[in-house]
Coordinates of C-alpha atoms and ligand atoms in Angstrom, one line a residue:
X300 CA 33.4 67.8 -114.5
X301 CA 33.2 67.3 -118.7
X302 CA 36.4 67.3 -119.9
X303 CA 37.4 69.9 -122.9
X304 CA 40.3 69.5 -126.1
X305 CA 40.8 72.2 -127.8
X306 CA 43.6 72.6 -130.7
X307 CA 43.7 76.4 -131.2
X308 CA 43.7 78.5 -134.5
X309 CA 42.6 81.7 -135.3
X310 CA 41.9 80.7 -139.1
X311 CA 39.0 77.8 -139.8
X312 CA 38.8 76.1 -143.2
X313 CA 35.9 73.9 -142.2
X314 CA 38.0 71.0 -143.6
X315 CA 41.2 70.4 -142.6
X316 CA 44.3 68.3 -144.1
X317 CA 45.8 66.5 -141.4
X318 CA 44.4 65.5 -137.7
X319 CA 45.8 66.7 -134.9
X320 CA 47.0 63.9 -133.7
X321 CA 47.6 64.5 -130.2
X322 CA 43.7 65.8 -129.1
X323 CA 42.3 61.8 -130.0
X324 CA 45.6 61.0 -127.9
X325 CA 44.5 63.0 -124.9
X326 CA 41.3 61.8 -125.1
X327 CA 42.6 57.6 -125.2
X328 CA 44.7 59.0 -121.9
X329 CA 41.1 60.1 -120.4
X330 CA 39.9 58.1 -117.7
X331 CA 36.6 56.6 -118.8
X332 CA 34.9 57.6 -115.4
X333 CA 35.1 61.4 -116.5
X334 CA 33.1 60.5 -120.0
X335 CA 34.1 61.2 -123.6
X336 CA 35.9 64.6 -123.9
X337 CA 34.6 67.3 -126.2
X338 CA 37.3 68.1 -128.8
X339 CA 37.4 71.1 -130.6
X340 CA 40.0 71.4 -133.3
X341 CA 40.1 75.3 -134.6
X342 CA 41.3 74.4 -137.8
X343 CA 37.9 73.3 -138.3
X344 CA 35.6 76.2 -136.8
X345 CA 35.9 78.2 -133.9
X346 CA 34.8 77.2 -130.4
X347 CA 31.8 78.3 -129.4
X348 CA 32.4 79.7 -125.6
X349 CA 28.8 78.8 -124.3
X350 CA 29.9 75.0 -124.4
X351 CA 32.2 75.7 -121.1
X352 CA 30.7 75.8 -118.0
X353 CA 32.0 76.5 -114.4
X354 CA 34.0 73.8 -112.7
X355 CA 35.2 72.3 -116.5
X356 CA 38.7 71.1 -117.4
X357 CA 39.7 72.8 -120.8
X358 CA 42.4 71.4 -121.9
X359 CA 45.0 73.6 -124.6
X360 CA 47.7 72.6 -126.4
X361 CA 49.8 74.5 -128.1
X362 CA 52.9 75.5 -130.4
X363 CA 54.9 78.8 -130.9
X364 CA 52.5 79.7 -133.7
X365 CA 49.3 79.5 -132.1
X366 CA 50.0 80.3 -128.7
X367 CA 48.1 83.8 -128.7
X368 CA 45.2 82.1 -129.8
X369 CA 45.5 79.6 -127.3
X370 CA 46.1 82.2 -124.5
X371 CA 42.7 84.2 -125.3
X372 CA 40.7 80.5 -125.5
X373 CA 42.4 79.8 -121.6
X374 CA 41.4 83.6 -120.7
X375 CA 38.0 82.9 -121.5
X376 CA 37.5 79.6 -120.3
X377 CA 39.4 80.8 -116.6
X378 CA 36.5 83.5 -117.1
X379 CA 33.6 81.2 -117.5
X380 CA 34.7 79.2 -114.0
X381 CA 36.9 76.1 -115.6
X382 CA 40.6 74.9 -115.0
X383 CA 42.8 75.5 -117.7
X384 CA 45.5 73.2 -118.6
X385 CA 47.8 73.7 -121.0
X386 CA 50.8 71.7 -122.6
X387 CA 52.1 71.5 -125.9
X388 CA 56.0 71.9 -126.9
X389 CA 55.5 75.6 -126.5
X390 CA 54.2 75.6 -123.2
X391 CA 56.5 73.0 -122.0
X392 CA 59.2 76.1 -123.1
X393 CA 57.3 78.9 -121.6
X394 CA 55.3 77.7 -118.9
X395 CA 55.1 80.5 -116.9
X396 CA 53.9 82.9 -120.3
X397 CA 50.7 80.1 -119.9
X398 CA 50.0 81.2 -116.6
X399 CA 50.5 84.7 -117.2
X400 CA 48.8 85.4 -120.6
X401 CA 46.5 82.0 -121.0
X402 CA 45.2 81.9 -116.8
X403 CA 46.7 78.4 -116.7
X404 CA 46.0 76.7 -113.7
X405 CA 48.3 73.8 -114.9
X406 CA 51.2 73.7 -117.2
X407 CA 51.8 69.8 -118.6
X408 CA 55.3 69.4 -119.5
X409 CA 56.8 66.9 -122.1
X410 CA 54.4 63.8 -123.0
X411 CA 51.2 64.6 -122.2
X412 CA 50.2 60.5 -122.5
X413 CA 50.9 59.1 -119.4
X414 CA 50.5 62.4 -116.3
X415 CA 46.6 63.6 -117.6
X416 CA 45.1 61.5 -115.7
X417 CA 46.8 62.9 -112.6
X418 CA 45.7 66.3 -113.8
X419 CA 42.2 65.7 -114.3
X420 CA 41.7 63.7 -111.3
X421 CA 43.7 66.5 -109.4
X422 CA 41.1 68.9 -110.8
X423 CA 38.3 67.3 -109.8
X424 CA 39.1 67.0 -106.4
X425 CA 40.1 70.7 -106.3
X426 CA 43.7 70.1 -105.9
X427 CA 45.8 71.1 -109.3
X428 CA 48.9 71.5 -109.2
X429 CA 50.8 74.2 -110.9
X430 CA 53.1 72.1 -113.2
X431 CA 53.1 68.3 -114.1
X432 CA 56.4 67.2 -115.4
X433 CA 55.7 64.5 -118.4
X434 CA 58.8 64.0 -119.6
X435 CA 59.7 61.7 -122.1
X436 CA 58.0 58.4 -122.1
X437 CA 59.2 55.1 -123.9
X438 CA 57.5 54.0 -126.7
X439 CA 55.3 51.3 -125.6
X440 CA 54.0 53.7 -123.2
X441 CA 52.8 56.1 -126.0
X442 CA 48.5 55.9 -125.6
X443 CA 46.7 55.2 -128.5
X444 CA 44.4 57.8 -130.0
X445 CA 40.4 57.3 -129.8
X446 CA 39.3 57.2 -133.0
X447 CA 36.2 56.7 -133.2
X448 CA 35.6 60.6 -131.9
X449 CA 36.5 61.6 -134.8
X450 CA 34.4 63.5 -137.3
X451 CA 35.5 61.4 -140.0
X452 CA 33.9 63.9 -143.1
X453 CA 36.5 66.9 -141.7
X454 CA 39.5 65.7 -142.7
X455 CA 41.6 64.1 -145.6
X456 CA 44.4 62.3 -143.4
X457 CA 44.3 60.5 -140.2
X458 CA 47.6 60.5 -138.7
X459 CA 49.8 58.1 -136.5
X460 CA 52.5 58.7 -135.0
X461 CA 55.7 55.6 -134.7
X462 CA 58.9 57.2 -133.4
X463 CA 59.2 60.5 -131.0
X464 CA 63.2 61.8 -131.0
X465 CA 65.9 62.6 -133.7
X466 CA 69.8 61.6 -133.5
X467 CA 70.4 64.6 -135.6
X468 CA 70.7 68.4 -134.0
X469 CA 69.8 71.0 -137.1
X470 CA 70.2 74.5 -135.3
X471 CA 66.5 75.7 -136.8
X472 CA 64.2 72.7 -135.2
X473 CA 63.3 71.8 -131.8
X474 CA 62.6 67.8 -131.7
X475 CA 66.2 67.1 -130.9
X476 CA 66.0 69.5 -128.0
X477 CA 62.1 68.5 -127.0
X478 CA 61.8 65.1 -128.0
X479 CA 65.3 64.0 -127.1
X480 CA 68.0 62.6 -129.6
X481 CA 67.4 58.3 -128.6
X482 CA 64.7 57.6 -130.9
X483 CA 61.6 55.7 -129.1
X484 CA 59.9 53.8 -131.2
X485 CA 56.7 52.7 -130.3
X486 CA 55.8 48.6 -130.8
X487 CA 54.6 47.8 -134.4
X488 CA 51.5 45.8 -132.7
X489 CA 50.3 49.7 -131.6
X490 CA 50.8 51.1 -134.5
X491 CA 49.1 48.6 -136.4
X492 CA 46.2 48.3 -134.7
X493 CA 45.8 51.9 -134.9
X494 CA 46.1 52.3 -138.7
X495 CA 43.3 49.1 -138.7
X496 CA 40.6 50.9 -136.7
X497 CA 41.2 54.3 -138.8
X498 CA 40.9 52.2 -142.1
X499 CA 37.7 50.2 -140.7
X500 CA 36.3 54.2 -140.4
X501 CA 37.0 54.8 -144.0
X502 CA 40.1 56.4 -144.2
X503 CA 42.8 55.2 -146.6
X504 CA 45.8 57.7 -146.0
X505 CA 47.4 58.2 -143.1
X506 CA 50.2 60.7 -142.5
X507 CA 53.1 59.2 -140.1
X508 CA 53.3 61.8 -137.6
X509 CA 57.2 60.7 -136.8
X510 CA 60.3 63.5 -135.8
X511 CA 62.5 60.7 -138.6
X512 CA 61.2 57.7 -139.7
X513 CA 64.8 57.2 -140.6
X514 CA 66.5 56.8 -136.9
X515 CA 69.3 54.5 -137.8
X516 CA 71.4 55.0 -140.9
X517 CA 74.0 52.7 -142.3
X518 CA 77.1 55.3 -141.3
X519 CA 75.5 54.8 -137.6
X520 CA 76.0 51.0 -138.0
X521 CA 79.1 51.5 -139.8
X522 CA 80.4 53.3 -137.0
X523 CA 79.6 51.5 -134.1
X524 CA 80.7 48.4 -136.0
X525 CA 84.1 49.9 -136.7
X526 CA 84.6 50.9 -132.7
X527 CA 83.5 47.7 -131.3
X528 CA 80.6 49.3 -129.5
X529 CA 78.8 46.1 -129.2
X530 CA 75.9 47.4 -127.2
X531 CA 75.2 50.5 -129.0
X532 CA 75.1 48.0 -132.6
X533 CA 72.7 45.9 -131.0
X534 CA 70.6 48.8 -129.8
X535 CA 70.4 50.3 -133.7
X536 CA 70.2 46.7 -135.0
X537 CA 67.5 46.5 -133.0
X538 CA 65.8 49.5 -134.4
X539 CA 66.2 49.3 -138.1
X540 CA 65.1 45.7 -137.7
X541 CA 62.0 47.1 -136.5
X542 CA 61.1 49.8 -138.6
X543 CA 61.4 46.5 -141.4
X544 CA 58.8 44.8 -139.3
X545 CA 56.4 47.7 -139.2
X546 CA 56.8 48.2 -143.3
X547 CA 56.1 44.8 -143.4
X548 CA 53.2 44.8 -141.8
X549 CA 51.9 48.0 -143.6
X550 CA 52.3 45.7 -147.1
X551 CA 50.0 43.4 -145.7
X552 CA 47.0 46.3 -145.5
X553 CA 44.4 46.9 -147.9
X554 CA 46.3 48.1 -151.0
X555 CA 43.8 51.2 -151.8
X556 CA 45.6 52.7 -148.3
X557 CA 48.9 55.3 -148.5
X558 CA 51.3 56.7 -146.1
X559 CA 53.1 59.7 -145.6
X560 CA 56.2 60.4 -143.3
X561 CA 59.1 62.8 -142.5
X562 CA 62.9 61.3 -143.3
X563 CA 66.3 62.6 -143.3
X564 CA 67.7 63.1 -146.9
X565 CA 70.3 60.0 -145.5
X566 CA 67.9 56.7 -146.7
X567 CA 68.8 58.1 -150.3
X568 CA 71.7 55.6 -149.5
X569 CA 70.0 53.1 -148.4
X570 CA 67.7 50.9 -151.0
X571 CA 66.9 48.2 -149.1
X572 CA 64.5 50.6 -147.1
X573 CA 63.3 53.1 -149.9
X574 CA 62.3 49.6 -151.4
X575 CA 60.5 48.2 -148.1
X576 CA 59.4 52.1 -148.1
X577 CA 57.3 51.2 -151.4
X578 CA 56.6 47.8 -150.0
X579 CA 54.8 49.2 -147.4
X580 CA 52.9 51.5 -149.5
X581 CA 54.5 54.9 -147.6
X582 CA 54.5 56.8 -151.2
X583 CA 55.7 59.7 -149.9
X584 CA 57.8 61.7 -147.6
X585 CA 58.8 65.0 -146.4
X586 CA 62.7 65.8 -146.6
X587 CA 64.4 68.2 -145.1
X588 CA 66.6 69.4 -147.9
X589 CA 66.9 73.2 -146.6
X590 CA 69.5 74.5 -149.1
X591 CA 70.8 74.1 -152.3
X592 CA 74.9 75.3 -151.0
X593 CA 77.2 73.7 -149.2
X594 CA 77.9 76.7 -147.2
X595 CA 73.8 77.2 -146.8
X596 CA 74.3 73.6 -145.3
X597 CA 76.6 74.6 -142.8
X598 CA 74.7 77.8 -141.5
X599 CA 72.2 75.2 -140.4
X600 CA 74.2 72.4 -138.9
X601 CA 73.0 69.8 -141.6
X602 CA 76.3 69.4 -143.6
X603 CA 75.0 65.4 -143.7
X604 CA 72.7 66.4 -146.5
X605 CA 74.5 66.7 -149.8
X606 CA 74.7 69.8 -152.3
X607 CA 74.4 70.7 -156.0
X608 CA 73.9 67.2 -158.5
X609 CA 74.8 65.0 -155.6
X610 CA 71.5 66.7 -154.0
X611 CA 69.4 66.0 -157.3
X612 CA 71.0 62.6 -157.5
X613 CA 69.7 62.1 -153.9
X614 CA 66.3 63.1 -154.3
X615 CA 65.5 61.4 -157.5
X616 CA 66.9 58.2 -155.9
X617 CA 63.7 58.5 -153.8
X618 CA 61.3 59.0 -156.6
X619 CA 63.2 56.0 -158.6
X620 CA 62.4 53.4 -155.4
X621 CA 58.9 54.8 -155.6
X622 CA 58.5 57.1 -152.7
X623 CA 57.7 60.7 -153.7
X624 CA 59.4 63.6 -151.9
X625 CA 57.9 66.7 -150.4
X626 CA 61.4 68.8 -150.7
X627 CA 61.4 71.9 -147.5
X628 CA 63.7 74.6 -148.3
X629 CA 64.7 77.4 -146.3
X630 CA 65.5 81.4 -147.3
X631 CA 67.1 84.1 -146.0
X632 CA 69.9 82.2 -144.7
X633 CA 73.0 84.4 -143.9
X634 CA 74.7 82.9 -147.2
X635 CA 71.8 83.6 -149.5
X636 CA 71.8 85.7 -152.4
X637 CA 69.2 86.7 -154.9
X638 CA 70.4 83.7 -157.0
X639 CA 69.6 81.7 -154.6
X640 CA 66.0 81.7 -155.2
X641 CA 66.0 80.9 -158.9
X642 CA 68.8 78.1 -158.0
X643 CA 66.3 76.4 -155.7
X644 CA 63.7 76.5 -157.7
X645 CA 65.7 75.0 -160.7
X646 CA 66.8 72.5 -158.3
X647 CA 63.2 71.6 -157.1
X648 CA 61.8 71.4 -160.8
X649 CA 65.0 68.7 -161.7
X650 CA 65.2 66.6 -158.4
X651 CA 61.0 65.6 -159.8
X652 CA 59.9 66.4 -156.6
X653 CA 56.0 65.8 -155.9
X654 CA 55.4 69.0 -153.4
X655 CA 57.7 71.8 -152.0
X656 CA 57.7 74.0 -149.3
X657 CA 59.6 77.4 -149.3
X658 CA 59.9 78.8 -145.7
X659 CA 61.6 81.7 -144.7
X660 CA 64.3 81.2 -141.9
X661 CA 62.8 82.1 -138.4
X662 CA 64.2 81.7 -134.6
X663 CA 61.9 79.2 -133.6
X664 CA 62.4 78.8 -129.5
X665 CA 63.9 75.8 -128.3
X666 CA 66.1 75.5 -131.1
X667 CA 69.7 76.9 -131.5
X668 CA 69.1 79.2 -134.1
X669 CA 66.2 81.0 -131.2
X670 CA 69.2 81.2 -128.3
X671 CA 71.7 82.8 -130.5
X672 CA 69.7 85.1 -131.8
X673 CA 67.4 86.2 -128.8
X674 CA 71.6 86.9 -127.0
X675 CA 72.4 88.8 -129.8
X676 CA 69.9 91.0 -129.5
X677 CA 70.4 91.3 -125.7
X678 CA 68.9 92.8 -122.7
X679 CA 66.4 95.4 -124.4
X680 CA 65.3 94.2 -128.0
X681 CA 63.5 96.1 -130.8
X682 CA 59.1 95.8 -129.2
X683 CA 56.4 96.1 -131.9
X684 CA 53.3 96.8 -130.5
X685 CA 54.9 97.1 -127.2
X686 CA 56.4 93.1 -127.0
X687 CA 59.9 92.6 -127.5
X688 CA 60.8 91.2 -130.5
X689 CA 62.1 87.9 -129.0
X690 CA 58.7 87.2 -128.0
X691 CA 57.2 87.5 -131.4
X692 CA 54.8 85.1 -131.1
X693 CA 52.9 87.6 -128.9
X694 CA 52.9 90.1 -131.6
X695 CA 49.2 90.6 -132.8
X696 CA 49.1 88.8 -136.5
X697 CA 48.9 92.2 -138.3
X698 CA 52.3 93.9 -136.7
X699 CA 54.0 90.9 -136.9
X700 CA 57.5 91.1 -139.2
X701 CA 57.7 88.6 -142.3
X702 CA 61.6 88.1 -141.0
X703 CA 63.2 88.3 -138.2
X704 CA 66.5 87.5 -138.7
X705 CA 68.4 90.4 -140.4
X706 CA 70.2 89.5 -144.1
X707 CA 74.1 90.6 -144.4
X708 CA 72.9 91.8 -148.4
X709 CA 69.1 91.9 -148.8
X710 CA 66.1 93.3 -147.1
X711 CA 63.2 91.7 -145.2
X712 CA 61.0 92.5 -148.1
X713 CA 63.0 91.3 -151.0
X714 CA 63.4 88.1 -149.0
X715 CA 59.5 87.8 -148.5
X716 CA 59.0 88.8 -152.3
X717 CA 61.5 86.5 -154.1
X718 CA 60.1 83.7 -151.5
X719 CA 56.6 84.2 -152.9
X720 CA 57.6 83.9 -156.9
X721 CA 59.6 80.6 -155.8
X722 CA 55.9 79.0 -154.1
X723 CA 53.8 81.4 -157.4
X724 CA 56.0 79.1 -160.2
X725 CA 56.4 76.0 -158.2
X726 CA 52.3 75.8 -157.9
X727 CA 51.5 76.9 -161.6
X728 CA 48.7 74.9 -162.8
X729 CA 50.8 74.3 -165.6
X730 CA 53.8 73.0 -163.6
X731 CA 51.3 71.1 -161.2
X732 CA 49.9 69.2 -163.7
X733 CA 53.1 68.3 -165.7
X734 CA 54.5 66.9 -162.2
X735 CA 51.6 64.7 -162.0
X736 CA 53.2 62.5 -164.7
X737 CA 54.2 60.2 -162.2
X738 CA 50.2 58.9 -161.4
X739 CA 48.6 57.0 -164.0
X740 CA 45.0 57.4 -163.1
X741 CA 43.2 60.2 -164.3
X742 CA 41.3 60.6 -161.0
X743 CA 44.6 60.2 -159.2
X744 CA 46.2 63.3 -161.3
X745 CA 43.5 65.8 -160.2
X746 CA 43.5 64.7 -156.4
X747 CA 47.4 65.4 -157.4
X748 CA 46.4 69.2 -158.8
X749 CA 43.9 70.1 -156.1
X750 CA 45.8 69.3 -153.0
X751 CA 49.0 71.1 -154.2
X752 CA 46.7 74.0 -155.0
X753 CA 44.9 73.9 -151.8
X754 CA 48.7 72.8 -150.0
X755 CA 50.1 76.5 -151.9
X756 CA 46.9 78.7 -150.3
X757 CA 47.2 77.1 -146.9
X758 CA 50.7 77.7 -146.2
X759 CA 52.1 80.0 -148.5
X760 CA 49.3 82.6 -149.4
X761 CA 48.3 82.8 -145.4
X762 CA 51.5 82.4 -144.3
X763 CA 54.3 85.0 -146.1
X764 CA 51.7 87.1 -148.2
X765 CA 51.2 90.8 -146.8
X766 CA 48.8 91.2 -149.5
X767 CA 45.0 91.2 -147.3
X768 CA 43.0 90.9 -150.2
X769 CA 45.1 87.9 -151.5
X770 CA 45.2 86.0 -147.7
X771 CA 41.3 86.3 -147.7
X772 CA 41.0 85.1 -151.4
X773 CA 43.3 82.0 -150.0
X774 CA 41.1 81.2 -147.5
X775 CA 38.3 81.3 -149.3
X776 CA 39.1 79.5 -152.1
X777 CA 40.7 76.7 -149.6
X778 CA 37.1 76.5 -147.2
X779 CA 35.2 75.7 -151.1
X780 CA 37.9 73.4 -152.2
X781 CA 38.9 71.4 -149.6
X782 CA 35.1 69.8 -148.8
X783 CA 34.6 68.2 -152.4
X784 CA 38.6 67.2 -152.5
X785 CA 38.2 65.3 -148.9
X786 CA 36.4 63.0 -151.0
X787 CA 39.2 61.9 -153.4
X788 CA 41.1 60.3 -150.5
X789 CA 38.1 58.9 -148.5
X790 CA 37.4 55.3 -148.5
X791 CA 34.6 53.1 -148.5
X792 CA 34.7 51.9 -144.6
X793 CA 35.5 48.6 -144.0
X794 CA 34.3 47.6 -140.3
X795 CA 35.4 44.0 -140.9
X796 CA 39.0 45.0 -141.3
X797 CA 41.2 42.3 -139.4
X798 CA 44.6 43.5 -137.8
X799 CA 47.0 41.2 -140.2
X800 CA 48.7 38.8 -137.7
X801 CA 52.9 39.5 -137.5
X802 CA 53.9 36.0 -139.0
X803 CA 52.1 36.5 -141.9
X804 CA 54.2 39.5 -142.8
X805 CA 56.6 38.6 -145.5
X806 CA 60.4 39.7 -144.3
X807 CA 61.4 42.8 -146.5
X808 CA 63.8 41.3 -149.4
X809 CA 61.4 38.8 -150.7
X810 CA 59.0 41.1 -151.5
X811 CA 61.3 43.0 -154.3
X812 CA 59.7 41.4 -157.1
X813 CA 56.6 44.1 -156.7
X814 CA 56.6 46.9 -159.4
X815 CA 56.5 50.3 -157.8
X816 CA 52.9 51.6 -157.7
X817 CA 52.4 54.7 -158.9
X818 CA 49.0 54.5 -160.0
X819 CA 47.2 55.9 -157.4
Ligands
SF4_274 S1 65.2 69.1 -138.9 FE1 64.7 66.9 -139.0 S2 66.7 65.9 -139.1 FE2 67.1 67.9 -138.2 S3 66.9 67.7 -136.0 FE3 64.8 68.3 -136.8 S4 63.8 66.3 -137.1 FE4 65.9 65.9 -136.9

């Protein structure tokens, strides 16, 4: 029986930014007795359906937006004779839609880390069951990826993941609800000796593939300090002492390396970690900042993030410890008007952000946003192309609405429109390049330009353009680009690469003498 990964996606680029993390996980939580697994990643090209033969396990994960590509790839490997498997956040939500739509034989639910070997050895012997419940596992139980089946010349970023779970409970995202709100943080020693063995293969950024790299904030300590919850302090003591230890340890790698993560808008208050951020040579990070209002702050549950110049304050704090922010904005929230737009973008051009993303709000399921709006629309929604609305994900790509989520004062289109002028002046070559300011080598400034260019096409051309001409232009223009820009963040392998030992790690504090580096 050879065992099959296959990340689903009905658009290829031939290079891709990021990996996806959790098919090199799968294959480290592969018994060795079955061989190394064939991974296909979609991102990359599609998969060819000769390479699956009869009595197989193929393997699926997926996500809300690439489930219908995911259920043709299980109909046709159930048709070629294999067991199909699928897991994946989505189908841990909809397992029986896998069954019915993808021919699963198996539906994985939660952590796929520590239950696939149970699957695959229950496949082999003929005796799958129909669902395996992962749930969530603790963090030294999360497997490490096998890297070294990587085709290293795809892809810019490896990625790593350090945390699962999120204390906070935003009504558009999932984690919280998924991943669970105790953060589980995996043991620095893991995560070290992963980052190690992707450097030794020649890659030099790594994105940290974490819900919050920011699970314990000072008003959490403050607040179990004030109660007298003495076990609950010690627990977050506990965690914030070791996220130090891991940026600590990341200061001791090879200083040509970078890191990216995802935070919560909160470690703007705290310096000590922006500057053990730097430290540890995490140079940027992806903030949720969502909206610009107060009251577009509170039709999202995240009234911990601030507003107006307290919000500008907040994100240049970042940039002034060093750590450059990737600012996600949402439109079309019920409180949105058509100055909105202009307001974000003014606030994104001032708060020297390094990249911005401007999604439109959509009912994601698992989330609160998803339940309240698939109950108002009750028993016997609107269907396109004969699915119900609520299942949009199984509308084919070319019937499927821009918004879903009807505005009190503007249309669907004007939402769409004004969404695409914010990403169109945000990703000017003009505005690209004056942002760049920030990097001092000249090499470093046009890795800056082509990856924000190559960033805009991926996700905003593909994603909110209706506009066929200009989707295919996108993709074209990405699949030339993004082969010679892989280059500007490879590295020169280094095999002999040593994992640094823990005592050597300087405790954060006395290393606050280091300018930040912003020259790469
Ligand atoms: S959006 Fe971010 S902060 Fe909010 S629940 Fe999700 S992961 Fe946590």
């Amino acid at each position: 029986m050879r065992i099959h990964l296959v990340n689903p996606s009905s658009v290829s680029f031939g290079t891709a930014v990021i990996t996806p993390r959790w098919l090199y996980v799968l294959a480290g939580a592969t018994p060795r007795a079955f061989g190394d697994p064939i991974i296909t990643d979609e991102t990359l090209e599609q998969i060819d359906p000769q390479q699956v033969q009869a009595g197989d396990a193929v393997g699926i994960g997926i996500h809300t937006a690439n489930a219908l590509r995911g259920y043709e790839l299980g109909r046709m490997a159930k048709a070629r004779g294999a067991h199909v498997i699928f897991g994946g956040i989505h189908a841990t939500l909809y397992p029986q839609e896998a069954r019915d739509l993808g021919s699963a034989d198996a539906v994985v639910l939660g952590d796929g880390d520590m239950v696939w070997p149970q699957v695959l050895t229950d496949c082999s012997r003929g005796k799958c069951q129909p669902t395996y419940a992962g749930g969530r596992i603790e963090g030294d139980q999360f497997v490490a990826a096998r890297w070294e089946l990587v085709p290293r010349e795809r892809y810019m970023w490896a990625s790593v993941q350090t945390v699962r779970g999120c204390p906070k409970h935003c009504s558009f995202c999932s984690v919280w609800r998924t991943d669970g709100q105790r953060p589980r943080q995996r043991t620095t020693d893991a995560v070290i000796e992963e980052i190690v063995q992707l450097r030794r293969l020649g890659f030099r950024y790594i994105a940290l593939a974490d819900d919050n790299f920011y699970p314990v904030t000072l008003t959490d300590l403050e607040l179990a300090r004030r109660n007298g919850h003495t076990a609950r302090l010690a627990e977050l003591e506990t965690l914030r002492r070791e996220r130090f230890e891991l940026m600590a340890r990341l200061a001791q790698l090879p200083h040509d390396m970078g890191f990216f993560t995802q935070i919560t808008m909160e470690a703007a208050e705290d310096p000590e970690f922006l500057d053990a951020m730097r430290e540890g040579q995490i140079k940027g990070a992806l903030v949720g900042v969502e909206a610009v209002t107060p009251q577009g702050l509170k039709d999202v549950y995240k009234d911990f993030n601030k507003a107006g110049e307290d919000l500008v304050e907040r994100l240049q704090t970042f940039r002034r410890h060093g750590v450059y922010v990737l600012g996600s904005f949402i439109f079309g929230l019920p409180s949105d008007s058509p100055e909105t737009f202009e307001a974000t973008a003014a606030v994104a051009d001032r708060a020297g952000l390094a990249f911005a993303q401007f999604v439109m709000l959509t009912p994601f399921p698992g989330t609160v946003d998803y339940d309240r709006w698939e109950k108002k629309l009750g028993d016997h929604p609107q269907e396109i192309a004969g699915v119900p609305i609520t299942r949009r994900w199984l509308i084919p790509q070319e019937h499927r609405p821009k918004l879903y989520w009807p505005h009190p004062t503007m249309s669907a289109d004007e939402i769409r429109e004004r969404t695409q002028q914010v990403w169109d002046k945000f990703y000017q070559w003009g505005a690209i390049w004056k942002r760049s300011n920030f990097i001092h080598a000249r090499s470093g400034r046009v890795a800056f330009l082509l990856i924000s260019r190559i960033y805009r096409h991926m996700y905003a051309d593909t994603g909110i353009a209706t506009d066929s001409a200009r989707v295919a232009w996108s993709a074209r223009w990405t699949r030339w680009m993004a082969k010679p820009c892989r280059l500007l963040f490879a590295g020169k392998p280094m095999a002999d690469l040593q994992v640094p030992r823990l005592e050597e790690a300087r405790p954060a504090g006395q290393r606050l003498e280091t300018a930040p580096d912003t020259g790469d």
